[in-house]
Short mmCIF file of C-alpha atoms in Angstrom, two decimals:
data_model
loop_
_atom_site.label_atom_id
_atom_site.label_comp_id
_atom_site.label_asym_id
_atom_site.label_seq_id
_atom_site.Cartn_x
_atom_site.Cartn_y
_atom_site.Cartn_z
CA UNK A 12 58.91 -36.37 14.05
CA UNK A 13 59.23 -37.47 17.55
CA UNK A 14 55.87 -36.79 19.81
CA UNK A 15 57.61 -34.16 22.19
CA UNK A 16 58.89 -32.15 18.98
CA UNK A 17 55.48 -31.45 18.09
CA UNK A 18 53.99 -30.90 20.92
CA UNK A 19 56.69 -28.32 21.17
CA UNK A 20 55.73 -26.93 17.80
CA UNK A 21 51.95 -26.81 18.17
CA UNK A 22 52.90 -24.81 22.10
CA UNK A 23 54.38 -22.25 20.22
CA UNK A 24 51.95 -21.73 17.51
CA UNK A 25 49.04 -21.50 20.29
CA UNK A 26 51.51 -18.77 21.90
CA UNK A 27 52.04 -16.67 19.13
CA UNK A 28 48.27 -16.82 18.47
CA UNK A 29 47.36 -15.66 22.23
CA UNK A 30 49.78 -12.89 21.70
CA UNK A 31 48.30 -11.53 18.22
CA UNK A 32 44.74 -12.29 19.10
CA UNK A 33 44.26 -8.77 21.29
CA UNK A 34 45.48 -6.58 17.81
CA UNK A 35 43.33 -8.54 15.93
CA UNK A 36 40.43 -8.24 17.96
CA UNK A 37 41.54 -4.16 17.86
CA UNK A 38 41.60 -4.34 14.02
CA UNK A 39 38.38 -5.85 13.70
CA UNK A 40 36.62 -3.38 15.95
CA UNK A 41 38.42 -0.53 13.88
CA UNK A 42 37.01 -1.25 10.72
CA UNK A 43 33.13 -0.68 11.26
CA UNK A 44 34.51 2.64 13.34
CA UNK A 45 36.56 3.49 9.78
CA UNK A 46 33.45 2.95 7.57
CA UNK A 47 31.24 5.29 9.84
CA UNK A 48 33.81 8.02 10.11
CA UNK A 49 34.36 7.67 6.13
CA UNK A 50 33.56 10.81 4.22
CA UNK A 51 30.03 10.17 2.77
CA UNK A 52 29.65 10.50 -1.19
CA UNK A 53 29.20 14.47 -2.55
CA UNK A 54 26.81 14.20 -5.22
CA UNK A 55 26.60 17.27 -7.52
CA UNK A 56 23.03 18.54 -8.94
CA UNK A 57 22.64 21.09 -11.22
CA UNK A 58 20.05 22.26 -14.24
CA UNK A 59 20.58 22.62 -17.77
CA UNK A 60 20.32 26.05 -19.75
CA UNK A 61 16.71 26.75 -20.66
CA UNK A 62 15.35 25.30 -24.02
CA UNK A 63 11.67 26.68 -25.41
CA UNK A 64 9.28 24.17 -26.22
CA UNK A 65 5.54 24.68 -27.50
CA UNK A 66 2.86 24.96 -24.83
CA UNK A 67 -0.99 25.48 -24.75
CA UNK A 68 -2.82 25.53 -21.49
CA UNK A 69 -4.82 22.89 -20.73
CA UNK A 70 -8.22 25.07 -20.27
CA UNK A 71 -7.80 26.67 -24.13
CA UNK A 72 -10.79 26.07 -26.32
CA UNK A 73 -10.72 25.07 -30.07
CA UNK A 74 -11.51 28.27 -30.95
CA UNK A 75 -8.86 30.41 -28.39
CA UNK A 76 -6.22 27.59 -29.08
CA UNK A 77 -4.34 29.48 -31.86
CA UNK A 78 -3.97 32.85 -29.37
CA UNK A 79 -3.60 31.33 -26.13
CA UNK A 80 -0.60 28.75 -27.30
CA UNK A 81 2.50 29.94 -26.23
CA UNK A 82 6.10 28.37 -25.32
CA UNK A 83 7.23 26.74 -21.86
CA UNK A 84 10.93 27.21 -20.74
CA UNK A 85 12.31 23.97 -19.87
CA UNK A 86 15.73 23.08 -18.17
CA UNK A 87 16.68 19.67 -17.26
CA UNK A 88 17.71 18.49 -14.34
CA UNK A 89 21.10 16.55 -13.55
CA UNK A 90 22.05 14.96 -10.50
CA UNK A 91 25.90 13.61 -10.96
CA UNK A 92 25.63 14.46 -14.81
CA UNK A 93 22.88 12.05 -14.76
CA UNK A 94 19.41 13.90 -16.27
CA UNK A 95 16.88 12.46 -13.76
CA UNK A 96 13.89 15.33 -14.68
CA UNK A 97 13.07 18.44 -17.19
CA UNK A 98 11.97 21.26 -14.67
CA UNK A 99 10.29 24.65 -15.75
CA UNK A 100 10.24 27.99 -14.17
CA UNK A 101 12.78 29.63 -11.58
CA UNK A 102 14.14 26.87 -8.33
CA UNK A 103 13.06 28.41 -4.82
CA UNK A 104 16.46 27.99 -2.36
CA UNK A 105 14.66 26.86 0.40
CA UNK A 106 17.80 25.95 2.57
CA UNK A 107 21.25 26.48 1.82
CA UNK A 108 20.82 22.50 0.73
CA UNK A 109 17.54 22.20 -0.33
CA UNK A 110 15.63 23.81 -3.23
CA UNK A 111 12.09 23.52 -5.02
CA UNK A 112 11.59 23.30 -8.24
CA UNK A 113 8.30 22.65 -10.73
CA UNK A 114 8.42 19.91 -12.86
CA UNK A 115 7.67 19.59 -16.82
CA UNK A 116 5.92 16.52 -18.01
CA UNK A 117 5.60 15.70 -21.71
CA UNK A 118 2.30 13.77 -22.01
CA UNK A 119 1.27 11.74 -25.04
CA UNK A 120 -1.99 13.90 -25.90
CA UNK A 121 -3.01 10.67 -28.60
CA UNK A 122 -6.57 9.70 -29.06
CA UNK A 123 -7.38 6.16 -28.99
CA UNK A 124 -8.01 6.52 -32.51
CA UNK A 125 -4.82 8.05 -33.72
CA UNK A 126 -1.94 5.95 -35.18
CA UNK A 127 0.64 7.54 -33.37
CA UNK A 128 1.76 9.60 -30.09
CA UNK A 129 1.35 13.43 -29.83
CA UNK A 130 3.58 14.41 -27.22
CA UNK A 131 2.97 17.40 -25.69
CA UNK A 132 4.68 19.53 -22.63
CA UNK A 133 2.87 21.03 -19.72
CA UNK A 134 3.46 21.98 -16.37
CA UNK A 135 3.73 19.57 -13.51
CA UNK A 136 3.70 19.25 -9.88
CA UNK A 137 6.85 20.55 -7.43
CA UNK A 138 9.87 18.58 -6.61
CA UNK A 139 12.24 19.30 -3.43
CA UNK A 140 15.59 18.73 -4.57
CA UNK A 141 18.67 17.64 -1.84
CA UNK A 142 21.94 18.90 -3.29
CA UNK A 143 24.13 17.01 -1.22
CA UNK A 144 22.24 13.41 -1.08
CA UNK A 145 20.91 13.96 -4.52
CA UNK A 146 17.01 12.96 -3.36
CA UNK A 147 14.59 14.15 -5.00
CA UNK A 148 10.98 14.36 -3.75
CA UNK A 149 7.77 15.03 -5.43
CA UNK A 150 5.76 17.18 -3.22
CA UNK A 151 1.73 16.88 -2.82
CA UNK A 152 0.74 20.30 -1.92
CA UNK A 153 -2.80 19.76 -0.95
CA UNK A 154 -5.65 21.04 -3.80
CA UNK A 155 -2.54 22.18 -6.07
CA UNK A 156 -4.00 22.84 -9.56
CA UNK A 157 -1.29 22.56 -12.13
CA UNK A 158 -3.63 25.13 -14.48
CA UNK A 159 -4.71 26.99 -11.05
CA UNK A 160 -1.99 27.39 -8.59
CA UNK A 161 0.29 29.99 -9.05
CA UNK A 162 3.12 29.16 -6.21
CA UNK A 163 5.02 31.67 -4.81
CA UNK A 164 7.47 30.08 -1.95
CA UNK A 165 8.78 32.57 0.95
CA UNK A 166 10.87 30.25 3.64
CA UNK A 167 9.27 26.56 3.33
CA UNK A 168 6.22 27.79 2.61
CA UNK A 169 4.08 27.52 -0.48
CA UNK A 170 1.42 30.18 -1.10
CA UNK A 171 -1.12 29.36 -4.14
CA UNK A 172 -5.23 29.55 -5.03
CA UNK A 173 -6.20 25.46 -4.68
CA UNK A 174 -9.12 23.56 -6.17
CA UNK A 175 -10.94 21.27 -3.85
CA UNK A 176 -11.24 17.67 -4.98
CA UNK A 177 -14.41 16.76 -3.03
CA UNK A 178 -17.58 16.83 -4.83
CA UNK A 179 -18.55 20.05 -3.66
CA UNK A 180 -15.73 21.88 -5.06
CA UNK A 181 -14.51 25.20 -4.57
CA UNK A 182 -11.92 27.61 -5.34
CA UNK A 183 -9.71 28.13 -1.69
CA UNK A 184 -6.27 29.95 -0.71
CA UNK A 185 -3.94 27.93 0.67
CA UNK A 186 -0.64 27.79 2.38
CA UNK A 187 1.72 24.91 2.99
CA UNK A 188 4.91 23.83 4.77
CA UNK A 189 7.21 21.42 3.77
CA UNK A 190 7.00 18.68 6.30
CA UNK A 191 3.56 19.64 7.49
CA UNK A 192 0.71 16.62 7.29
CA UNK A 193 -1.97 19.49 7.07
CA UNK A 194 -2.11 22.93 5.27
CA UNK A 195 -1.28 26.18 7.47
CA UNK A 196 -4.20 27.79 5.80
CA UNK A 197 -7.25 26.34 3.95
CA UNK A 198 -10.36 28.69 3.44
CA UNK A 199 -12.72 29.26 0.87
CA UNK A 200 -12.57 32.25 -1.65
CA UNK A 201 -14.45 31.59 -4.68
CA UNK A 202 -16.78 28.93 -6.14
CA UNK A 203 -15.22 26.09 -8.55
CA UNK A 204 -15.61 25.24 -11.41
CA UNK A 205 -16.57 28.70 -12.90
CA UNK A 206 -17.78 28.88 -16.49
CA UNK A 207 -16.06 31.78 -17.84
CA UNK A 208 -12.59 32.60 -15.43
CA UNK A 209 -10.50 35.42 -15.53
CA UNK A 210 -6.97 34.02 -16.47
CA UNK A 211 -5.01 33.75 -14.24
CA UNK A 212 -7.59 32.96 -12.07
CA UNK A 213 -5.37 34.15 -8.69
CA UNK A 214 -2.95 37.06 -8.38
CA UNK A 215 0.89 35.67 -7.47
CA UNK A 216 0.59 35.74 -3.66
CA UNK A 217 2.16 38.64 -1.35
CA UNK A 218 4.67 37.86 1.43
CA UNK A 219 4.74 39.65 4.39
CA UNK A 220 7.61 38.99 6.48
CA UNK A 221 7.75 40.53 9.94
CA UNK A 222 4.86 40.00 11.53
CA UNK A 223 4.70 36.65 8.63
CA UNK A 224 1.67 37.34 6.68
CA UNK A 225 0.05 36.18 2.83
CA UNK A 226 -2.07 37.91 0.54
CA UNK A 227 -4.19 35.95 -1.51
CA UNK A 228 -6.10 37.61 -4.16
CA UNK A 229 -8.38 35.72 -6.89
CA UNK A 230 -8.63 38.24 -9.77
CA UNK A 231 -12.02 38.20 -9.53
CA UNK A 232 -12.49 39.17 -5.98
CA UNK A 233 -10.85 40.65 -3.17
CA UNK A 234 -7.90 40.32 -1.58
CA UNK A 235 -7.57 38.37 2.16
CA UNK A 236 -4.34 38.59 4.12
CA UNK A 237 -3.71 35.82 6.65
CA UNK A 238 -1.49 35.45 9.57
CA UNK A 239 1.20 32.51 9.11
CA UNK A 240 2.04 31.00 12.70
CA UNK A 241 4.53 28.10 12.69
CA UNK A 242 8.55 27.49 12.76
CA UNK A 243 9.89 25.16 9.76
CA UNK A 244 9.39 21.63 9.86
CA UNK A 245 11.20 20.65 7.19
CA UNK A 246 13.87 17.77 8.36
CA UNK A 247 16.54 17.39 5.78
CA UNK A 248 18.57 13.52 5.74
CA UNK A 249 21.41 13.59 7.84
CA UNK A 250 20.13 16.19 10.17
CA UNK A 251 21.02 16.23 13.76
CA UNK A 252 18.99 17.80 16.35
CA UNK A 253 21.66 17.49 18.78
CA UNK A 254 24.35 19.73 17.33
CA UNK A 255 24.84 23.91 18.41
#
């Protein structure tokens, strides 16, 4: 091919290049745009219908074992028709997103000595379940007892009778937020551990809400009603402070 032919050639193909390189460039820019303006994945969570499993509390003696056992309602918990948890007990809505809901565990309740498990169910700690990201959180309320605390939610917050974990002790009302580092209210209302306890050892808390109020009763004492000051820190994933 003679030299001017190809030089012809290779002028054209360096035109037609110049000339596509702008919609390229536009295309490229477009497609991290696309992926951010793509509808994000809708994940679907829901609980199984209740099953009834054999329970006995934690604090029963061999000889009150055979009248304090009892059954535990159980419902698993799904995220994309995936089980992910069993749960016990009624789900607090805490947002129109978010919910809380106690766990179950099923321990192995084996001595060293036996030859084989003994699996037994008992009530666990709270989760905070996100229905549209699927998360779910274990929450640390602080001194939650799961053979003490009796929570009763109102908003995000999480009335209950605690036990301290310092050596000390002691048996205290408390309140917590979801998304707090500390509790609202931690006070003292009873010694811990107490040989012979009334059970439960707490009434189910009393919601107040206008001017927001608790009343925390141990059923051994008397009741104290405490002022709850605060707004809801709880953030939820994808939340945007900016938006009306």
């Amino acid at each position: 091919m003679p030299q001017s032919s190809q030089n012809a050639g290779t002028a054209l193909i360096l035109s037609a290049f110049r000339k596509s390189l702008p919609a390229l460039l536009l295309c490229l820019m477009a497609l991290p745009a696309a992926r951010l303006l793509a509808a994000p994945k809708v994940h679907t969570v829901t609980l199984g219908p209740n099953r009834r499993v054999a329970y006995v509390p934690t604090d029963a003696t061999p000889e009150t074992k055979p009248d304090e056992s009892s059954t535990l309602h159980i419902r698993a918990l799904y995220v994309d028709d995936r089980q992910k948890e069993w749960t016990t007990g009624p789900l607090h809505d805490v947002t129109d997103r978010t919910f809380t809901v106690r766990r179950a565990l099923r321990l192995n309740d084996a001595l060293p000595s036996d030859s084989a498990p003994r699996w037994v169910w008992e009530p666990g700690p709270w989760l905070m379940v996100d229905r549209t990201t699927g998360h779910i959180t274990a929450l640390h309320l602080p001194d939650f007892d799961s053979t003490v605390s009796n929570v009763v939610w109102f908003r995000d917050y999480a009335a209950y009778c605690g036990i301290a974990t310092t050596a000390r002790g002691g048996l205290y009302a408390i309140v917590a937020q979801l998304g707090a580092r500390r509790a609202v209210v931690q006070k003292q209302i009873g010694r811990w551990p107490q040989a012979n306890h009334f059970i439960p050892v707490c009434q189910p808390a009393k919601w107040q809400r206008l001017p927001m109020r608790v009343t925390i009763q141990p059923t051994s004492g008397e009741a104290t009603t405490y002022d709850v000051l605060g707004s809801s820190s709880l953030v939820e994933e994808g939340d945007n402070s900016d938006e009306n």
